PDB file of C-alpha atoms and ligand atoms in Angstrom:
ATOM      1  CA  MET A 434      11.337 -32.803  26.528  1.00 75.00           C
ATOM      2  CA  ALA A 435       9.974 -30.046  24.333  1.00 80.00           C
ATOM      3  CA  GLN A 436       6.217 -30.261  23.934  1.00 86.00           C
ATOM      4  CA  ASP A 437       4.584 -30.300  20.514  1.00 90.00           C
ATOM      5  CA  PHE A 438       1.912 -27.758  21.425  1.00 94.00           C
ATOM      6  CA  THR A 439      -0.894 -29.452  19.554  1.00 95.00           C
ATOM      7  CA  ARG A 440      -4.331 -27.872  19.960  1.00 96.00           C
ATOM      8  CA  LYS A 441      -5.090 -30.348  22.747  1.00 96.00           C
ATOM      9  CA  GLN A 442      -1.876 -29.536  24.597  1.00 96.00           C
ATOM     10  CA  VAL A 443      -2.400 -25.770  24.248  1.00 96.00           C
ATOM     11  CA  GLU A 444      -5.958 -26.121  25.586  1.00 96.00           C
ATOM     12  CA  SER A 445      -4.760 -28.299  28.430  1.00 96.00           C
ATOM     13  CA  ILE A 446      -2.039 -25.803  29.488  1.00 97.00           C
ATOM     14  CA  GLU A 447      -4.529 -22.929  29.405  1.00 97.00           C
ATOM     15  CA  ARG A 448      -6.988 -24.941  31.514  1.00 97.00           C
ATOM     16  CA  ARG A 449      -4.436 -25.988  34.110  1.00 97.00           C
ATOM     17  CA  TYR A 450      -3.244 -22.430  34.619  1.00 98.00           C
ATOM     18  CA  ASP A 451      -6.716 -20.950  34.186  1.00 97.00           C
ATOM     19  CA  PHE A 452      -5.144 -18.736  31.535  1.00 98.00           C
ATOM     20  CA  LYS A 453      -7.483 -16.548  29.476  1.00 97.00           C
ATOM     21  CA  THR A 454      -5.951 -15.205  26.275  1.00 97.00           C
ATOM     22  CA  ALA A 455      -5.950 -11.424  26.026  1.00 96.00           C
ATOM     23  CA  ARG A 456      -7.124 -10.136  22.662  1.00 93.00           C
ATOM     24  CA  SER A 457      -5.766  -6.741  23.680  1.00 96.00           C
ATOM     25  CA  LEU A 458      -2.261  -8.276  23.680  1.00 98.00           C
ATOM     26  CA  GLY A 459      -2.721  -9.969  20.315  1.00 97.00           C
ATOM     27  CA  GLN A 460      -2.549 -13.427  21.856  1.00 98.00           C
ATOM     28  CA  ASN A 461      -3.190 -16.009  19.157  1.00 98.00           C
ATOM     29  CA  PHE A 462      -1.212 -19.162  19.805  1.00 98.00           C
ATOM     30  CA  VAL A 463      -0.008 -21.544  17.107  1.00 98.00           C
ATOM     31  CA  THR A 464      -1.433 -25.035  17.558  1.00 97.00           C
ATOM     32  CA  ASP A 465       0.117 -26.841  14.605  1.00 97.00           C
ATOM     33  CA  PRO A 466       3.588 -28.309  15.255  1.00 96.00           C
ATOM     34  CA  SER A 467       4.323 -28.479  11.520  1.00 97.00           C
ATOM     35  CA  VAL A 468       3.878 -24.683  11.254  1.00 98.00           C
ATOM     36  CA  THR A 469       6.171 -24.137  14.245  1.00 97.00           C
ATOM     37  CA  GLU A 470       8.728 -26.416  12.646  1.00 97.00           C
ATOM     38  CA  ARG A 471       8.725 -24.447   9.392  1.00 98.00           C
ATOM     39  CA  ILE A 472       9.102 -21.130  11.194  1.00 98.00           C
ATOM     40  CA  ILE A 473      12.111 -22.455  13.111  1.00 98.00           C
ATOM     41  CA  GLU A 474      13.554 -23.992   9.957  1.00 98.00           C
ATOM     42  CA  ALA A 475      13.178 -20.653   8.164  1.00 98.00           C
ATOM     43  CA  ALA A 476      14.918 -18.785  10.987  1.00 98.00           C
ATOM     44  CA  GLY A 477      17.942 -20.943  10.251  1.00 97.00           C
ATOM     45  CA  ALA A 478      19.559 -20.517  13.666  1.00 97.00           C
ATOM     46  CA  GLY A 479      22.290 -22.930  14.660  1.00 97.00           C
ATOM     47  CA  PRO A 480      24.234 -23.759  17.831  1.00 98.00           C
ATOM     48  CA  LYS A 481      26.483 -20.721  17.397  1.00 98.00           C
ATOM     49  CA  ASP A 482      23.631 -18.228  17.165  1.00 98.00           C
ATOM     50  CA  LEU A 483      21.710 -16.063  19.582  1.00 98.00           C
ATOM     51  CA  VAL A 484      17.976 -15.874  18.909  1.00 98.00           C
ATOM     52  CA  ILE A 485      15.803 -13.041  20.168  1.00 98.00           C
ATOM     53  CA  GLU A 486      12.113 -13.913  20.218  1.00 98.00           C
ATOM     54  CA  ILE A 487       9.302 -11.385  20.429  1.00 98.00           C
ATOM     55  CA  GLY A 488       6.217 -12.617  22.293  1.00 98.00           C
ATOM     56  CA  PRO A 489       6.880 -16.252  23.275  1.00 98.00           C
ATOM     57  CA  GLY A 490       3.338 -16.731  24.581  1.00 98.00           C
ATOM     58  CA  LEU A 491       3.124 -20.274  25.941  1.00 98.00           C
ATOM     59  CA  GLY A 492       6.551 -21.101  24.517  1.00 98.00           C
ATOM     60  CA  VAL A 493       5.224 -22.740  21.360  1.00 96.00           C
ATOM     61  CA  ILE A 494       8.135 -21.589  19.175  1.00 98.00           C
ATOM     62  CA  THR A 495      10.561 -20.873  22.031  1.00 98.00           C
ATOM     63  CA  SER A 496      11.097 -24.378  23.282  1.00 96.00           C
ATOM     64  CA  LYS A 497      11.770 -26.012  19.918  1.00 96.00           C
ATOM     65  CA  ALA A 498      13.854 -23.095  18.617  1.00 98.00           C
ATOM     66  CA  ALA A 499      16.038 -23.212  21.729  1.00 98.00           C
ATOM     67  CA  GLN A 500      16.934 -26.812  20.935  1.00 97.00           C
ATOM     68  CA  ARG A 501      18.583 -25.656  17.717  1.00 97.00           C
ATOM     69  CA  CYS A 502      20.321 -22.439  18.746  1.00 98.00           C
ATOM     70  CA  GLY A 503      23.059 -21.483  21.198  1.00 98.00           C
ATOM     71  CA  LYS A 504      20.833 -19.272  23.306  1.00 98.00           C
ATOM     72  CA  LEU A 505      17.335 -17.860  23.098  1.00 98.00           C
ATOM     73  CA  VAL A 506      16.155 -14.687  24.784  1.00 98.00           C
ATOM     74  CA  ALA A 507      12.418 -14.091  24.635  1.00 98.00           C
ATOM     75  CA  ILE A 508      10.684 -10.801  25.413  1.00 98.00           C
ATOM     76  CA  GLU A 509       7.138 -11.206  26.727  1.00 98.00           C
ATOM     77  CA  ILE A 510       4.951  -8.433  28.133  1.00 98.00           C
ATOM     78  CA  ASP A 511       2.335 -10.591  29.882  1.00 98.00           C
ATOM     79  CA  LYS A 512       3.268 -11.489  33.473  1.00 98.00           C
ATOM     80  CA  LYS A 513       0.538 -14.146  33.539  1.00 98.00           C
ATOM     81  CA  LEU A 514       2.510 -16.185  31.029  1.00 98.00           C
ATOM     82  CA  LEU A 515       5.610 -16.382  33.218  1.00 98.00           C
ATOM     83  CA  PRO A 516       4.556 -19.398  35.329  1.00 98.00           C
ATOM     84  CA  ILE A 517       3.521 -21.218  32.142  1.00 98.00           C
ATOM     85  CA  LEU A 518       6.847 -20.434  30.466  1.00 98.00           C
ATOM     86  CA  ALA A 519       8.608 -21.621  33.608  1.00 97.00           C
ATOM     87  CA  GLU A 520       7.023 -25.019  32.981  1.00 97.00           C
ATOM     88  CA  THR A 521       7.318 -25.185  29.188  1.00 97.00           C
ATOM     89  CA  VAL A 522      10.817 -23.751  28.720  1.00 97.00           C
ATOM     90  CA  GLY A 523      12.181 -23.208  32.247  1.00 95.00           C
ATOM     91  CA  TRP A 524      14.013 -26.548  32.083  1.00 96.00           C
ATOM     92  CA  GLN A 525      16.074 -25.384  29.098  1.00 97.00           C
ATOM     93  CA  PRO A 526      19.256 -23.749  30.422  1.00 96.00           C
ATOM     94  CA  ASN A 527      19.847 -21.722  27.255  1.00 98.00           C
ATOM     95  CA  VAL A 528      16.503 -19.883  27.447  1.00 98.00           C
ATOM     96  CA  LYS A 529      15.968 -16.548  29.174  1.00 98.00           C
ATOM     97  CA  ILE A 530      12.641 -14.766  29.448  1.00 98.00           C
ATOM     98  CA  ILE A 531      12.577 -10.988  29.796  1.00 98.00           C
ATOM     99  CA  ASN A 532       9.261  -9.651  31.070  1.00 98.00           C
ATOM    100  CA  GLU A 533       9.087  -6.373  29.167  1.00 98.00           C
ATOM    101  CA  ASP A 534       7.232  -4.455  26.499  1.00 98.00           C
ATOM    102  CA  VAL A 535       9.264  -5.000  23.334  1.00 98.00           C
ATOM    103  CA  LEU A 536       8.558  -1.425  22.259  1.00 98.00           C
ATOM    104  CA  GLN A 537      10.258  -0.158  25.420  1.00 98.00           C
ATOM    105  CA  ALA A 538      13.052  -2.737  25.444  1.00 98.00           C
ATOM    106  CA  ASP A 539      16.610  -1.656  24.678  1.00 98.00           C
ATOM    107  CA  LEU A 540      17.305  -4.334  22.077  1.00 98.00           C
ATOM    108  CA  GLU A 541      20.891  -3.244  21.482  1.00 98.00           C
ATOM    109  CA  ALA A 542      21.675  -3.538  25.191  1.00 98.00           C
ATOM    110  CA  ILE A 543      19.949  -6.939  25.389  1.00 98.00           C
ATOM    111  CA  VAL A 544      21.940  -8.283  22.446  1.00 98.00           C
ATOM    112  CA  ALA A 545      25.210  -6.875  23.841  1.00 98.00           C
ATOM    113  CA  GLU A 546      24.512  -8.462  27.205  1.00 97.00           C
ATOM    114  CA  GLU A 547      23.313 -11.834  25.911  1.00 98.00           C
ATOM    115  CA  LYS A 548      25.805 -12.402  23.091  1.00 97.00           C
ATOM    116  CA  THR A 549      27.906 -14.710  25.218  1.00 97.00           C
ATOM    117  CA  LEU A 550      26.601 -18.247  24.745  1.00 97.00           C
ATOM    118  CA  PRO A 551      26.443 -20.825  27.574  1.00 96.00           C
ATOM    119  CA  ASP A 552      29.728 -22.387  26.353  1.00 95.00           C
ATOM    120  CA  GLY A 553      31.485 -19.022  26.825  1.00 96.00           C
ATOM    121  CA  SER A 554      31.858 -18.285  23.109  1.00 97.00           C
ATOM    122  CA  GLN A 555      30.424 -15.230  21.369  1.00 98.00           C
ATOM    123  CA  ALA A 556      27.356 -15.711  19.168  1.00 98.00           C
ATOM    124  CA  GLU A 557      28.299 -15.669  15.490  1.00 97.00           C
ATOM    125  CA  SER A 558      25.006 -14.130  14.466  1.00 97.00           C
ATOM    126  CA  VAL A 559      21.875 -12.790  16.054  1.00 98.00           C
ATOM    127  CA  ARG A 560      18.526 -13.767  14.575  1.00 98.00           C
ATOM    128  CA  LEU A 561      15.084 -12.548  15.429  1.00 98.00           C
ATOM    129  CA  ILE A 562      12.002 -14.716  15.466  1.00 98.00           C
ATOM    130  CA  GLY A 563       8.423 -13.992  16.405  1.00 98.00           C
ATOM    131  CA  ASN A 564       4.763 -14.497  15.796  1.00 98.00           C
ATOM    132  CA  LEU A 565       4.190 -10.778  16.205  1.00 98.00           C
ATOM    133  CA  PRO A 566       1.297  -9.356  18.225  1.00 97.00           C
ATOM    134  CA  TYR A 567      -0.847  -7.889  15.451  1.00 95.00           C
ATOM    135  CA  TYR A 568      -1.912  -4.724  17.249  1.00 96.00           C
ATOM    136  CA  ILE A 569       1.664  -3.367  17.224  1.00 97.00           C
ATOM    137  CA  THR A 570       3.132  -4.947  14.085  1.00 97.00           C
ATOM    138  CA  THR A 571       4.008  -1.611  12.464  1.00 95.00           C
ATOM    139  CA  PRO A 572       5.690  -0.041  15.531  1.00 97.00           C
ATOM    140  CA  ILE A 573       7.672  -3.259  16.028  1.00 98.00           C
ATOM    141  CA  LEU A 574       8.775  -3.266  12.377  1.00 97.00           C
ATOM    142  CA  ASN A 575       9.722   0.417  12.593  1.00 96.00           C
ATOM    143  CA  LYS A 576      11.775  -0.304  15.686  1.00 97.00           C
ATOM    144  CA  LEU A 577      13.518  -3.274  14.057  1.00 97.00           C
ATOM    145  CA  MET A 578      14.212  -1.428  10.803  1.00 95.00           C
ATOM    146  CA  ALA A 579      15.845   1.354  12.816  1.00 95.00           C
ATOM    147  CA  LEU A 580      18.385  -1.231  14.056  1.00 96.00           C
ATOM    148  CA  PRO A 581      19.298  -2.933  10.775  1.00 91.00           C
ATOM    149  CA  GLU A 582      22.792  -3.910  11.845  1.00 92.00           C
ATOM    150  CA  LEU A 583      21.639  -5.773  14.942  1.00 97.00           C
ATOM    151  CA  PHE A 584      20.214  -8.880  13.264  1.00 98.00           C
ATOM    152  CA  THR A 585      21.297 -11.168  10.448  1.00 98.00           C
ATOM    153  CA  SER A 586      17.719 -12.145   9.736  1.00 98.00           C
ATOM    154  CA  LEU A 587      14.208 -11.704  11.071  1.00 98.00           C
ATOM    155  CA  THR A 588      11.680 -14.506  10.695  1.00 98.00           C
ATOM    156  CA  ILE A 589       8.294 -13.106  11.521  1.00 98.00           C
ATOM    157  CA  MET A 590       4.666 -14.074  11.286  1.00 98.00           C
ATOM    158  CA  VAL A 591       2.381 -11.162  10.476  1.00 98.00           C
ATOM    159  CA  GLN A 592      -1.099 -10.672   9.051  1.00 98.00           C
ATOM    160  CA  LYS A 593      -1.114 -11.807   5.446  1.00 98.00           C
ATOM    161  CA  GLU A 594      -2.137  -8.346   4.297  1.00 98.00           C
ATOM    162  CA  VAL A 595       0.867  -6.786   6.049  1.00 98.00           C
ATOM    163  CA  ALA A 596       3.207  -9.389   4.524  1.00 98.00           C
ATOM    164  CA  GLU A 597       1.809  -8.535   1.084  1.00 98.00           C
ATOM    165  CA  LYS A 598       2.397  -4.842   1.733  1.00 98.00           C
ATOM    166  CA  MET A 599       6.005  -5.538   2.685  1.00 98.00           C
ATOM    167  CA  MET A 600       6.578  -7.516  -0.516  1.00 98.00           C
ATOM    168  CA  ALA A 601       4.648  -5.176  -2.850  1.00 98.00           C
ATOM    169  CA  GLU A 602       6.507  -3.714  -5.796  1.00 98.00           C
ATOM    170  CA  ALA A 603       6.143  -0.362  -7.535  1.00 98.00           C
ATOM    171  CA  GLY A 604       2.851  -0.117  -9.363  1.00 96.00           C
ATOM    172  CA  ALA A 605       0.962  -2.411  -6.997  1.00 97.00           C
ATOM    173  CA  LYS A 606      -2.007  -1.020  -5.083  1.00 95.00           C
ATOM    174  CA  ASN A 607      -0.551  -1.976  -1.709  1.00 96.00           C
ATOM    175  CA  TYR A 608       2.946  -0.620  -2.458  1.00 98.00           C
ATOM    176  CA  GLY A 609       3.806   2.072   0.041  1.00 97.00           C
ATOM    177  CA  VAL A 610       6.059   3.362   2.787  1.00 97.00           C
ATOM    178  CA  LEU A 611       6.204  -0.033   4.539  1.00 97.00           C
ATOM    179  CA  SER A 612       7.259  -1.825   1.316  1.00 98.00           C
ATOM    180  CA  ILE A 613      10.064   0.637   0.696  1.00 98.00           C
ATOM    181  CA  HIS A 614      11.146   0.766   4.330  1.00 97.00           C
ATOM    182  CA  VAL A 615      11.554  -3.012   4.582  1.00 98.00           C
ATOM    183  CA  GLN A 616      12.920  -3.595   1.070  1.00 98.00           C
ATOM    184  CA  TYR A 617      15.532  -0.875   1.522  1.00 98.00           C
ATOM    185  CA  PHE A 618      17.082  -2.760   4.458  1.00 98.00           C
ATOM    186  CA  CYS A 619      16.134  -6.384   3.752  1.00 98.00           C
ATOM    187  CA  GLU A 620      15.737  -8.990   1.111  1.00 98.00           C
ATOM    188  CA  ILE A 621      12.385 -10.626   1.735  1.00 98.00           C
ATOM    189  CA  GLU A 622      11.926 -14.374   1.574  1.00 98.00           C
ATOM    190  CA  TYR A 623       8.336 -15.542   1.564  1.00 98.00           C
ATOM    191  CA  ILE A 624       8.021 -18.713   3.635  1.00 98.00           C
ATOM    192  CA  MET A 625       4.356 -19.672   3.892  1.00 98.00           C
ATOM    193  CA  ASP A 626       0.773 -18.632   4.504  1.00 98.00           C
ATOM    194  CA  VAL A 627      -0.786 -19.807   7.764  1.00 98.00           C
ATOM    195  CA  PRO A 628      -4.578 -20.120   7.808  1.00 98.00           C
ATOM    196  CA  LYS A 629      -6.415 -18.572  10.750  1.00 98.00           C
ATOM    197  CA  GLU A 630      -7.718 -22.014  11.793  1.00 97.00           C
ATOM    198  CA  VAL A 631      -4.235 -22.875  13.070  1.00 97.00           C
ATOM    199  CA  PHE A 632      -4.437 -20.370  15.929  1.00 98.00           C
ATOM    200  CA  LEU A 633      -6.107 -20.459  19.299  1.00 97.00           C
ATOM    201  CA  PRO A 634      -8.103 -18.288  19.600  1.00 96.00           C
ATOM    202  CA  ARG A 635      -8.782 -17.941  15.891  1.00 97.00           C
ATOM    203  CA  PRO A 636      -8.009 -14.441  14.532  1.00 96.00           C
ATOM    204  CA  LYS A 637     -10.148 -12.814  11.837  1.00 95.00           C
ATOM    205  CA  VAL A 638      -7.527 -13.066   9.112  1.00 96.00           C
ATOM    206  CA  ASP A 639      -4.845 -15.388   7.767  1.00 98.00           C
ATOM    207  CA  SER A 640      -1.156 -14.853   8.445  1.00 98.00           C
ATOM    208  CA  SER A 641       2.086 -15.216   6.541  1.00 98.00           C
ATOM    209  CA  VAL A 642       5.617 -16.036   7.566  1.00 98.00           C
ATOM    210  CA  LEU A 643       8.495 -14.106   6.024  1.00 98.00           C
ATOM    211  CA  THR A 644      12.209 -14.125   6.579  1.00 98.00           C
ATOM    212  CA  LEU A 645      13.783 -10.705   6.191  1.00 98.00           C
ATOM    213  CA  HIS A 646      17.454 -11.154   5.357  1.00 98.00           C
ATOM    214  CA  VAL A 647      19.197  -7.943   6.356  1.00 98.00           C
ATOM    215  CA  ARG A 648      21.194  -6.664   3.394  1.00 98.00           C
ATOM    216  CA  LYS A 649      24.906  -6.059   3.801  1.00 96.00           C
ATOM    217  CA  GLU A 650      24.436  -3.031   1.599  1.00 96.00           C
ATOM    218  CA  ARG A 651      21.207  -1.076   1.260  1.00 97.00           C
ATOM    219  CA  ALA A 652      19.045  -1.866  -1.763  1.00 98.00           C
ATOM    220  CA  VAL A 653      19.761   1.543  -3.321  1.00 98.00           C
ATOM    221  CA  HIS A 654      22.189   4.352  -2.696  1.00 98.00           C
ATOM    222  CA  ALA A 655      20.620   7.194  -0.704  1.00 98.00           C
ATOM    223  CA  GLU A 656      23.160   9.897   0.090  1.00 97.00           C
ATOM    224  CA  ASP A 657      21.037  11.113   2.980  1.00 97.00           C
ATOM    225  CA  GLU A 658      18.990   8.227   4.386  1.00 96.00           C
ATOM    226  CA  ALA A 659      16.700  10.476   6.438  1.00 96.00           C
ATOM    227  CA  LEU A 660      15.948  12.596   3.367  1.00 98.00           C
ATOM    228  CA  PHE A 661      15.241   9.445   1.330  1.00 98.00           C
ATOM    229  CA  PHE A 662      12.572   8.400   3.835  1.00 97.00           C
ATOM    230  CA  GLU A 663      11.193  11.952   4.074  1.00 97.00           C
ATOM    231  CA  THR A 664      10.799  11.929   0.291  1.00 98.00           C
ATOM    232  CA  VAL A 665       9.067   8.531   0.332  1.00 98.00           C
ATOM    233  CA  LYS A 666       6.710   9.589   3.135  1.00 97.00           C
ATOM    234  CA  ALA A 667       5.838  12.863   1.436  1.00 97.00           C
ATOM    235  CA  GLY A 668       5.132  11.042  -1.808  1.00 97.00           C
ATOM    236  CA  PHE A 669       2.727   8.600  -0.200  1.00 97.00           C
ATOM    237  CA  ALA A 670       1.171  11.073   2.249  1.00 95.00           C
ATOM    238  CA  GLN A 671      -0.790  12.450  -0.671  1.00 87.00           C
ATOM    239  CA  ARG A 672      -1.046   9.387  -2.852  1.00 84.00           C
ATOM    240  CA  ARG A 673      -3.350  10.926  -5.411  1.00 88.00           C
ATOM    241  CA  LYS A 674      -1.220  13.982  -6.034  1.00 93.00           C
ATOM    242  CA  THR A 675       1.389  14.024  -8.750  1.00 95.00           C
ATOM    243  CA  LEU A 676       4.997  14.001  -7.564  1.00 96.00           C
ATOM    244  CA  SER A 677       5.543  17.628  -8.533  1.00 94.00           C
ATOM    245  CA  ASN A 678       2.924  18.564  -5.917  1.00 95.00           C
ATOM    246  CA  SER A 679       3.407  15.900  -3.237  1.00 95.00           C
ATOM    247  CA  LEU A 680       7.172  16.423  -2.944  1.00 96.00           C
ATOM    248  CA  ALA A 681       7.027  20.220  -2.685  1.00 94.00           C
ATOM    249  CA  GLY A 682       8.091  21.162   0.826  1.00 94.00           C
ATOM    250  CA  VAL A 683      10.433  18.213   1.424  1.00 96.00           C
ATOM    251  CA  ARG A 684      13.400  19.817   3.231  1.00 94.00           C
ATOM    252  CA  GLY A 685      11.979  23.174   2.210  1.00 94.00           C
ATOM    253  CA  ALA A 686      12.233  22.444  -1.534  1.00 95.00           C
ATOM    254  CA  ASP A 687       9.986  24.678  -3.637  1.00 95.00           C
ATOM    255  CA  LYS A 688       8.163  23.403  -6.702  1.00 94.00           C
ATOM    256  CA  ALA A 689      10.943  24.534  -9.034  1.00 96.00           C
ATOM    257  CA  LYS A 690      13.519  22.539  -7.095  1.00 96.00           C
ATOM    258  CA  VAL A 691      11.253  19.472  -7.095  1.00 97.00           C
ATOM    259  CA  LEU A 692      10.716  19.773 -10.853  1.00 97.00           C
ATOM    260  CA  ALA A 693      14.471  20.076 -11.387  1.00 97.00           C
ATOM    261  CA  ALA A 694      15.123  17.014  -9.197  1.00 97.00           C
ATOM    262  CA  LEU A 695      12.520  14.985 -11.080  1.00 97.00           C
ATOM    263  CA  ALA A 696      13.890  16.111 -14.451  1.00 97.00           C
ATOM    264  CA  GLY A 697      17.444  15.269 -13.336  1.00 97.00           C
ATOM    265  CA  ALA A 698      16.260  11.816 -12.360  1.00 97.00           C
ATOM    266  CA  GLY A 699      14.415  11.421 -15.669  1.00 97.00           C
ATOM    267  CA  ILE A 700      11.033  11.110 -13.977  1.00 97.00           C
ATOM    268  CA  ASP A 701       7.829  12.545 -15.407  1.00 97.00           C
ATOM    269  CA  PRO A 702       6.493  15.048 -12.805  1.00 96.00           C
ATOM    270  CA  GLN A 703       2.963  13.840 -13.529  1.00 95.00           C
ATOM    271  CA  ARG A 704       3.726  10.399 -12.082  1.00 96.00           C
ATOM    272  CA  ARG A 705       2.509   9.382  -8.637  1.00 96.00           C
ATOM    273  CA  ALA A 706       4.525   7.958  -5.758  1.00 97.00           C
ATOM    274  CA  GLU A 707       3.152   4.439  -6.100  1.00 96.00           C
ATOM    275  CA  THR A 708       4.786   4.087  -9.516  1.00 97.00           C
ATOM    276  CA  LEU A 709       8.298   4.905  -8.323  1.00 97.00           C
ATOM    277  CA  SER A 710      10.811   2.152  -7.636  1.00 98.00           C
ATOM    278  CA  LEU A 711      13.208   2.386  -4.697  1.00 98.00           C
ATOM    279  CA  ALA A 712      15.979   3.360  -7.106  1.00 98.00           C
ATOM    280  CA  GLU A 713      13.883   6.176  -8.556  1.00 98.00           C
ATOM    281  CA  PHE A 714      13.000   7.499  -5.098  1.00 98.00           C
ATOM    282  CA  ALA A 715      16.709   7.501  -4.242  1.00 98.00           C
ATOM    283  CA  GLU A 716      17.530   9.350  -7.493  1.00 98.00           C
ATOM    284  CA  VAL A 717      15.027  12.069  -6.635  1.00 98.00           C
ATOM    285  CA  ALA A 718      16.026  12.313  -2.958  1.00 98.00           C
ATOM    286  CA  ASN A 719      19.710  12.577  -3.879  1.00 97.00           C
ATOM    287  CA  ARG A 720      18.815  15.607  -6.011  1.00 97.00           C
ATOM    288  CA  LEU A 721      16.839  17.315  -3.253  1.00 96.00           C
ATOM    289  CA  ILE A 722      19.879  17.639  -1.016  1.00 90.00           C
TER     290      ILE A 722
HETATM  291  N1  SAM B 102       4.823 -17.090  20.071  1.00 89.58           N
HETATM  292  C1  SAM B 102       3.521 -17.517  20.510  1.00 89.58           C
HETATM  293  C2  SAM B 102       2.885 -18.397  19.460  1.00 89.58           C
HETATM  294  O1  SAM B 102       3.312 -18.313  18.303  1.00 89.58           O
HETATM  295  O2  SAM B 102       1.985 -19.145  19.770  1.00 89.58           O
HETATM  296  C3  SAM B 102       2.623 -16.330  20.842  1.00 89.58           C
HETATM  297  C4  SAM B 102       2.378 -15.340  19.721  1.00 89.58           C
HETATM  298  S1  SAM B 102       1.089 -14.194  20.039  1.00 89.58           S
HETATM  299  C5  SAM B 102       0.568 -13.804  18.391  1.00 89.58           C
HETATM  300  C6  SAM B 102       1.905 -12.678  20.493  1.00 89.58           C
HETATM  301  C7  SAM B 102       2.627 -12.681  21.818  1.00 89.58           C
HETATM  302  O3  SAM B 102       3.211 -11.391  22.030  1.00 89.58           O
HETATM  303  C8  SAM B 102       1.737 -12.920  23.037  1.00 89.58           C
HETATM  304  O4  SAM B 102       2.346 -13.841  23.887  1.00 89.58           O
HETATM  305  C9  SAM B 102       1.628 -11.549  23.707  1.00 89.58           C
HETATM  306  O5  SAM B 102       1.402 -11.618  25.113  1.00 89.58           O
HETATM  307  C10 SAM B 102       2.987 -10.955  23.360  1.00 89.58           C
HETATM  308  N2  SAM B 102       2.997  -9.490  23.370  1.00 89.58           N
HETATM  309  C11 SAM B 102       1.977  -8.648  23.083  1.00 89.58           C
HETATM  310  N3  SAM B 102       2.383  -7.377  23.174  1.00 89.58           N
HETATM  311  C12 SAM B 102       3.705  -7.402  23.504  1.00 89.58           C
HETATM  312  C13 SAM B 102       4.677  -6.392  23.755  1.00 89.58           C
HETATM  313  N4  SAM B 102       4.384  -5.105  23.652  1.00 89.58           N
HETATM  314  N5  SAM B 102       5.929  -6.783  24.110  1.00 89.58           N
HETATM  315  C14 SAM B 102       6.238  -8.115  24.211  1.00 89.58           C
HETATM  316  N6  SAM B 102       5.353  -9.100  23.991  1.00 89.58           N
HETATM  317  C15 SAM B 102       4.099  -8.757  23.638  1.00 89.58           C
END
């Protein structure tokens, strides 16, 4: 039977295995079954789906999620967790643990290899789930956003501040490259905040759970996707500069070309990057080609 992973149970597992959590690996385990339940609910995986989990830890989310989906493949870097996972989820035939660094893992190959469910059918959709290790949240998100077609949805727990950055809209202080990167590929559904007291050990900050629903079509039309992101990055690299200055140099564009692109897009060259919507960035980038 799947455990509930209450605080007492988590402490007891750690004691029995003499397991010491590694801060360096961002190990903060969820100890509230109602939070786990809501994360799994939000992931929305059913018996015909393959779920890829990043960082199963003790198996807190893994075990319960596997009861709902066709198959669950979890990628965990810490070898010391393997004997614990063997106890907590090893009895579930539709769970596979891959002992690897998620940043090194070939996610496309894993999905291709694991898409066949235990009943022999092919998974109808692939969903990602994970209470992400905080020290590599951004590289993980960059990796996932570079593979937008791989997943139907991504239900992730991240630091609250990072979640707010992802959701930020033009004009907000925390609006930036991350907001545009994620919003371009995904529609963001806010699920819940999770107070730091829920975790063992307790992190310094609160967390939030989001579901990123991968869009069938991108949020805006960028003729050259790479150029769109180069334009966004250049704009925010020098946040305090006006667009006419910060965008000079993108794909070799001189100031005159930037001014013409901004004028063509109907954007005042005195504006700054943080005021531009995704659509406006795309308008400018499409004119810098
Ligand atoms: N899912 C568990 C939970 O919610 O209680 C654990 C979440 S904990 C925040 C992050 C997990 O990611 C840890 O188990 C940690 O060992 C694992 N991890 C850290 N770095 C990783 C990496 N590069 N690749 C895969 N897993 C990693």
